CSV table of C-alpha atoms in Angstrom, one decimal:
chain,number,residue,atom,x,y,z
B,1,MET,CA,-4.3,-47.5,36.5
B,2,TRP,CA,-3.6,-43.9,35.4
B,3,ARG,CA,-1.4,-45.3,32.6
B,4,SER,CA,-4.1,-47.6,31.3
B,5,LYS,CA,-6.6,-44.8,31.2
B,6,SER,CA,-4.1,-42.6,29.3
B,7,LEU,CA,-3.5,-45.4,26.7
B,8,LEU,CA,-7.3,-45.9,26.3
B,9,ILE,CA,-7.8,-42.2,25.7
B,10,ALA,CA,-4.8,-42.2,23.2
B,11,LYS,CA,-6.3,-45.1,21.3
B,12,LYS,CA,-9.7,-43.4,21.1
B,13,LEU,CA,-8.0,-40.3,19.8
B,14,LEU,CA,-6.1,-42.1,17.1
B,15,ARG,CA,-9.3,-43.7,15.9
B,16,SER,CA,-11.1,-40.4,15.8
B,17,ARG,CA,-11.6,-38.7,12.4
B,18,THR,CA,-11.8,-35.3,14.1
B,19,PHE,CA,-8.3,-35.8,15.6
B,20,TRP,CA,-6.8,-36.6,12.3
B,21,LEU,CA,-8.6,-33.7,10.6
B,22,LEU,CA,-7.3,-31.3,13.3
B,23,PHE,CA,-3.8,-32.8,13.0
B,24,ALA,CA,-3.9,-32.3,9.2
B,25,VAL,CA,-5.1,-28.7,9.5
B,26,GLY,CA,-2.4,-28.1,12.1
B,27,LEU,CA,0.3,-29.4,9.8
B,28,VAL,CA,-1.0,-27.1,6.9
B,29,VAL,CA,-1.0,-24.1,9.2
B,30,LEU,CA,2.5,-24.9,10.5
B,31,TYR,CA,3.7,-25.3,6.9
B,32,ARG,CA,2.1,-22.0,5.9
B,33,PHE,CA,3.5,-20.2,8.9
B,34,ILE,CA,7.1,-21.4,8.2
B,35,ASN,CA,6.7,-20.3,4.6
B,36,GLU,CA,5.5,-16.8,5.6
B,37,TYR,CA,8.3,-16.6,8.3
B,38,GLN,CA,11.0,-17.3,5.7
B,39,ARG,CA,9.5,-14.8,3.2
B,40,VAL,CA,9.3,-12.1,5.9
B,41,GLN,CA,12.8,-12.8,7.1
B,42,ASN,CA,14.4,-12.9,3.6
B,43,GLU,CA,13.0,-9.6,2.3
B,44,PRO,CA,16.0,-7.8,0.6
B,45,MET,CA,17.1,-4.3,1.4
B,46,ILE,CA,16.7,-3.1,-2.3
B,47,SER,CA,16.7,0.6,-1.3
B,48,TRP,CA,20.3,0.3,-0.1
B,49,THR,CA,21.7,-1.1,-3.3
B,50,LYS,CA,19.7,0.5,-6.0
B,51,SER,CA,18.7,4.1,-6.8
B,52,GLN,CA,15.0,4.2,-7.2
B,53,SER,CA,12.6,6.7,-8.7
B,54,ALA,CA,8.9,6.9,-9.4
B,55,ASP,CA,6.0,9.3,-9.9
B,56,CYS,CA,4.9,9.0,-6.3
B,57,ALA,CA,6.0,7.4,-3.0
B,58,VAL,CA,3.4,5.9,-0.6
B,59,VAL,CA,4.8,5.9,3.0
B,60,LEU,CA,3.1,3.6,5.5
B,61,THR,CA,3.3,5.1,9.0
B,62,GLY,CA,3.9,3.1,12.1
B,63,GLY,CA,7.6,2.7,12.3
B,64,ALA,CA,10.8,4.6,12.7
B,65,GLY,CA,12.4,6.3,9.7
B,66,ARG,CA,9.6,5.7,7.2
B,67,VAL,CA,8.3,9.3,7.0
B,68,ARG,CA,11.8,10.8,6.9
B,69,GLU,CA,12.7,8.4,4.1
B,70,GLY,CA,9.7,9.6,2.2
B,71,PHE,CA,10.7,13.2,2.6
B,72,ASP,CA,14.2,12.4,1.5
B,73,LEU,CA,12.9,10.8,-1.7
B,74,LEU,CA,10.8,14.0,-2.4
B,75,VAL,CA,13.7,16.4,-1.6
B,76,ASN,CA,16.1,14.4,-3.8
B,77,GLN,CA,13.5,14.4,-6.6
B,78,ASN,CA,13.3,10.6,-6.7
B,79,VAL,CA,9.5,11.2,-6.6
B,80,LYS,CA,7.2,14.0,-7.6
B,81,LYS,CA,4.5,13.5,-5.0
B,82,LEU,CA,4.5,11.9,-1.5
B,83,VAL,CA,1.5,10.1,0.1
B,84,ILE,CA,1.7,9.5,3.8
B,85,SER,CA,-0.8,6.9,4.7
B,86,GLY,CA,-2.2,6.2,8.1
B,87,VAL,CA,-1.6,9.5,10.0
B,88,TYR,CA,-3.8,10.5,12.9
B,89,ALA,CA,-7.0,12.2,12.0
B,90,ASN,CA,-6.0,15.6,13.4
B,91,ALA,CA,-2.3,15.5,12.4
B,92,ARG,CA,-0.8,18.4,10.6
B,93,LEU,CA,2.1,18.2,8.1
B,94,ARG,CA,4.5,20.2,10.2
B,95,GLU,CA,3.8,18.0,13.3
B,96,ILE,CA,4.6,14.9,11.3
B,97,MET,CA,7.8,16.3,10.0
B,98,PRO,CA,9.2,18.9,12.5
B,99,PRO,CA,12.5,19.4,10.6
B,100,TRP,CA,10.5,20.6,7.6
B,101,PRO,CA,12.4,24.0,7.4
B,102,TYR,CA,15.7,22.1,7.0
B,103,TYR,CA,14.4,20.4,3.8
B,104,GLY,CA,14.7,23.6,1.7
B,105,ASN,CA,12.0,24.7,-0.6
B,106,LEU,CA,9.5,21.8,-0.4
B,107,ASN,CA,6.0,22.5,-1.6
B,108,GLU,CA,3.3,21.4,0.8
B,109,ASN,CA,1.1,20.6,-2.2
B,110,ASP,CA,3.4,17.8,-3.1
B,111,VAL,CA,2.5,15.9,0.1
B,112,VAL,CA,-0.9,14.3,0.7
B,113,LEU,CA,-1.9,12.9,4.1
B,114,ASP,CA,-4.2,9.9,4.3
B,115,ARG,CA,-6.0,10.2,7.7
B,116,ARG,CA,-8.4,7.3,7.3
B,117,SER,CA,-6.2,4.2,7.2
B,118,GLU,CA,-5.6,2.2,10.3
B,119,THR,CA,-4.3,-1.1,8.9
B,120,THR,CA,-2.1,-2.2,6.0
B,121,TYR,CA,-5.2,-3.2,4.1
B,122,GLY,CA,-6.6,0.2,4.8
B,123,ASN,CA,-3.4,1.8,3.6
B,124,ALA,CA,-3.8,0.1,0.2
B,125,GLN,CA,-7.5,0.8,-0.1
B,126,GLN,CA,-7.2,4.5,0.9
B,127,SER,CA,-4.0,5.2,-1.1
B,128,LEU,CA,-5.3,3.9,-4.4
B,129,PRO,CA,-7.8,6.8,-5.1
B,130,ILE,CA,-5.1,9.3,-4.1
B,131,VAL,CA,-2.5,7.7,-6.3
B,132,GLU,CA,-5.0,7.6,-9.2
B,133,ALA,CA,-6.0,11.3,-8.6
B,134,LEU,CA,-2.3,12.3,-8.7
B,135,LYS,CA,-2.0,10.3,-12.0
B,136,CYS,CA,0.9,8.2,-10.7
B,137,ARG,CA,2.0,5.5,-13.1
B,138,ASP,CA,4.4,4.0,-10.6
B,139,ILE,CA,5.0,4.2,-6.9
B,140,LEU,CA,7.7,3.5,-4.4
B,141,LEU,CA,6.2,1.7,-1.4
B,142,VAL,CA,8.0,2.8,1.7
B,143,THR,CA,7.7,0.8,4.9
B,144,SER,CA,10.0,-1.2,7.2
B,145,ARG,CA,11.9,-4.2,5.8
B,146,ILE,CA,10.0,-6.6,8.1
B,147,HIS,CA,6.6,-5.2,7.0
B,148,MET,CA,7.4,-5.0,3.3
B,149,TYR,CA,6.4,-8.6,2.3
B,150,ARG,CA,2.8,-8.2,3.6
B,151,SER,CA,2.5,-4.6,2.5
B,152,TYR,CA,3.7,-5.3,-1.1
B,153,ARG,CA,1.3,-8.3,-1.5
B,154,THR,CA,-1.6,-6.3,-0.1
B,155,PHE,CA,-0.9,-3.3,-2.4
B,156,ARG,CA,-0.4,-5.5,-5.4
B,157,ALA,CA,-3.7,-7.2,-4.7
B,158,SER,CA,-5.5,-3.9,-4.3
B,159,PHE,CA,-3.9,-1.8,-7.1
B,160,PRO,CA,-4.5,-2.3,-10.8
B,161,GLU,CA,-1.8,-3.9,-12.8
B,162,ASN,CA,-1.1,-0.7,-14.8
B,163,ILE,CA,0.4,0.9,-11.6
B,164,TYR,CA,3.9,-0.4,-11.1
B,165,ILE,CA,4.9,-0.8,-7.5
B,166,GLN,CA,8.5,-0.8,-6.4
B,167,LYS,CA,9.5,-1.9,-2.9
B,168,HIS,CA,11.5,0.7,-0.9
B,169,PRO,CA,12.2,-0.9,2.5
B,170,VAL,CA,13.8,1.0,5.4
B,171,VAL,CA,15.4,-0.2,8.6
B,172,GLY,CA,13.5,0.7,11.7
B,173,VAL,CA,15.2,0.1,15.0
B,174,ARG,CA,17.8,-2.5,13.9
B,175,TYR,CA,18.8,-4.2,10.6
B,176,GLU,CA,18.2,-7.8,11.8
B,177,PRO,CA,14.8,-8.1,13.5
B,178,SER,CA,14.3,-10.6,16.4
B,179,VAL,CA,12.7,-14.0,16.0
B,180,LEU,CA,9.7,-12.8,17.9
B,181,GLU,CA,9.2,-9.8,15.6
B,182,ILE,CA,9.5,-12.0,12.5
B,183,SER,CA,7.1,-14.5,14.0
B,184,PHE,CA,4.5,-11.9,14.8
B,185,GLU,CA,4.7,-10.4,11.3
B,186,ALA,CA,4.6,-13.9,9.8
B,187,LEU,CA,1.3,-14.5,11.7
B,188,LYS,CA,-0.1,-11.3,10.4
B,189,SER,CA,1.0,-12.2,6.9
B,190,LEU,CA,-0.6,-15.7,7.3
B,191,PHE,CA,-3.9,-14.0,8.3
B,192,TYR,CA,-3.7,-11.5,5.5
B,193,SER,CA,-3.1,-14.3,3.0
B,194,LEU,CA,-6.5,-15.8,3.8
B,195,TRP,CA,-8.5,-12.7,2.7
B,196,ALA,CA,-6.3,-9.7,1.5
B,197,TYR,CA,-4.2,-11.3,-1.2
């Protein structure tokens, strides 16, 4: 009896247009997710194999090693100005970078803090007027390797074409992120692809 009811329900479902529409949407979402997953996973570590320089670096906060990498770029004169995007509203420069005294004679005027951004999209929107005010013709985008694909696409969609953006990924906790980390980032990228780029 239970089996016959199950077969009857299955037959009704297979005849339903709604079922097939949801099935097709599910396949499209699955295809897009797999595509985003592969792109996030295969982001190359360009910064390890190529010396990069630009007018400015834009560092996206939120992960280990990003801010330090930005300061290293500034100290080594790979960039002239450093924008740190997404810091807390009351944060001070010396709190963000406690080893500041060990970096020699850095000028605090070469570092700009964006205190308004809270998302990757916000980073791009809030960094653009700063980058334009600093007259940067090109930037190094500094974020984690796993976050780079979504960040680059968001910045490229927000910034004008005349500002050249170079990827400068850093390794956060480990070189190879876990499947769960990549999956979570791929979901974010899938969501961003619907409205941000």
